[in-house]
XYZ file of C-alpha atoms in Angstrom:
131
model
C 5.568 -122.260 -10.033
C 8.647 -122.932 -11.126
C 8.274 -123.483 -14.768
C 6.583 -119.209 -14.594
C 10.086 -118.717 -12.536
C 12.244 -119.897 -14.963
C 11.168 -119.209 -17.465
C 10.177 -114.485 -16.266
C 14.270 -115.752 -15.226
C 15.445 -116.778 -18.998
C 13.095 -113.042 -20.372
C 14.915 -111.031 -17.819
C 18.668 -112.402 -19.565
C 17.056 -112.269 -23.343
C 16.318 -108.758 -22.518
C 19.323 -107.807 -21.102
C 21.662 -109.624 -23.707
C 19.593 -107.369 -25.684
C 18.912 -104.006 -24.849
C 23.433 -105.424 -24.275
C 23.970 -105.429 -28.525
C 22.212 -101.584 -28.552
C 24.295 -98.231 -28.763
C 24.903 -95.111 -30.483
C 25.986 -94.436 -33.412
C 28.861 -91.887 -32.957
C 31.444 -95.163 -31.656
C 32.987 -94.404 -34.790
C 33.282 -90.234 -33.558
C 34.064 -90.668 -30.244
C 37.065 -93.615 -31.471
C 38.385 -90.335 -33.426
C 38.472 -87.475 -31.313
C 39.588 -89.751 -28.542
C 43.061 -90.572 -30.984
C 43.559 -86.121 -31.331
C 44.842 -83.736 -29.118
C 41.552 -81.532 -29.260
C 40.551 -78.836 -27.662
C 36.475 -78.380 -26.706
C 35.291 -75.738 -29.310
C 37.577 -78.224 -32.180
C 35.958 -81.178 -29.956
C 32.162 -79.509 -30.173
C 32.822 -78.441 -33.823
C 33.506 -81.706 -35.306
C 30.973 -83.445 -33.843
C 28.970 -80.210 -35.380
C 29.460 -81.511 -38.951
C 29.604 -85.054 -37.722
C 25.705 -85.499 -36.532
C 24.935 -82.155 -38.199
C 25.718 -82.865 -42.388
C 27.008 -79.616 -42.108
C 28.839 -78.549 -45.419
C 32.395 -76.234 -46.132
C 30.982 -73.141 -44.767
C 29.060 -74.125 -42.071
C 31.836 -75.085 -40.002
C 34.316 -73.131 -40.838
C 31.806 -70.386 -39.525
C 30.552 -73.308 -36.729
C 34.119 -73.332 -35.828
C 34.790 -69.967 -35.585
C 31.713 -69.032 -33.672
C 33.271 -72.412 -31.124
C 36.200 -71.102 -30.282
C 35.286 -66.974 -30.129
C 32.301 -68.813 -27.291
C 34.783 -71.507 -25.810
C 36.338 -67.851 -24.425
C 33.660 -66.222 -24.095
C 33.116 -68.994 -21.454
C 36.691 -69.158 -20.356
C 36.145 -64.837 -19.266
C 33.207 -65.633 -18.154
C 34.182 -68.422 -15.250
C 37.246 -65.878 -14.618
C 35.669 -63.440 -14.172
C 32.782 -64.734 -12.005
C 33.847 -67.194 -9.834
C 33.588 -66.009 -6.509
C 29.622 -65.304 -8.050
C 27.188 -68.922 -9.396
C 25.355 -66.377 -9.875
C 26.726 -64.011 -12.058
C 27.913 -66.372 -13.682
C 25.418 -68.664 -14.500
C 23.361 -65.076 -16.255
C 26.424 -64.572 -18.256
C 26.436 -68.375 -19.941
C 23.220 -68.586 -20.221
C 23.435 -64.557 -22.296
C 26.304 -66.323 -24.050
C 24.660 -69.537 -24.817
C 21.808 -66.691 -25.904
C 24.358 -65.277 -28.456
C 24.574 -68.478 -29.994
C 21.983 -70.110 -30.776
C 20.697 -66.772 -32.548
C 24.019 -67.016 -34.472
C 23.076 -70.979 -35.524
C 19.911 -70.308 -36.278
C 21.871 -67.898 -39.094
C 24.296 -70.648 -40.287
C 22.000 -73.635 -40.267
C 19.362 -74.402 -41.572
C 16.083 -75.472 -39.471
C 16.669 -79.276 -39.642
C 20.125 -78.996 -38.683
C 19.120 -76.435 -35.784
C 16.463 -78.668 -34.669
C 18.508 -81.856 -34.682
C 21.490 -79.448 -32.709
C 19.150 -79.306 -29.779
C 18.269 -82.096 -29.613
C 22.454 -83.039 -29.237
C 22.338 -80.493 -27.478
C 19.563 -82.547 -25.087
C 17.147 -79.165 -25.595
C 14.632 -80.532 -27.687
C 12.854 -76.574 -27.767
C 12.842 -73.327 -29.610
C 12.748 -70.878 -26.313
C 16.418 -70.336 -25.661
C 16.311 -69.242 -29.685
C 13.505 -67.236 -30.155
C 12.608 -66.194 -25.888
C 14.179 -62.215 -26.893
C 13.491 -61.796 -29.748
C 10.536 -60.489 -29.315
């Protein structure tokens, strides 16, 4: 009994130490972002450039799109501060327009990677209103 308890404790310690060695690989980007004074749009653009391997032309287009999107989100936040349902709808419309614009700027692989980055693994937002 003591032997199996000792083995269980050793396995738990081993798995915990192994899990602590695993970490995501964008630590370098995090350090760069933290060392700079960036707003949300610039930070999103920088992360997209690195994670999606954007060309300079794509980066310029994405940076303009992100600036516009963040301004629209701020306006929606101010306009619908007392109406959470309308604010949520407006945020969704802004995101849909952004996704449709990105669809014309990015390759299909970059688009999938973007959605993975955003935590949206399906293409529903991009395609649902195209019909």
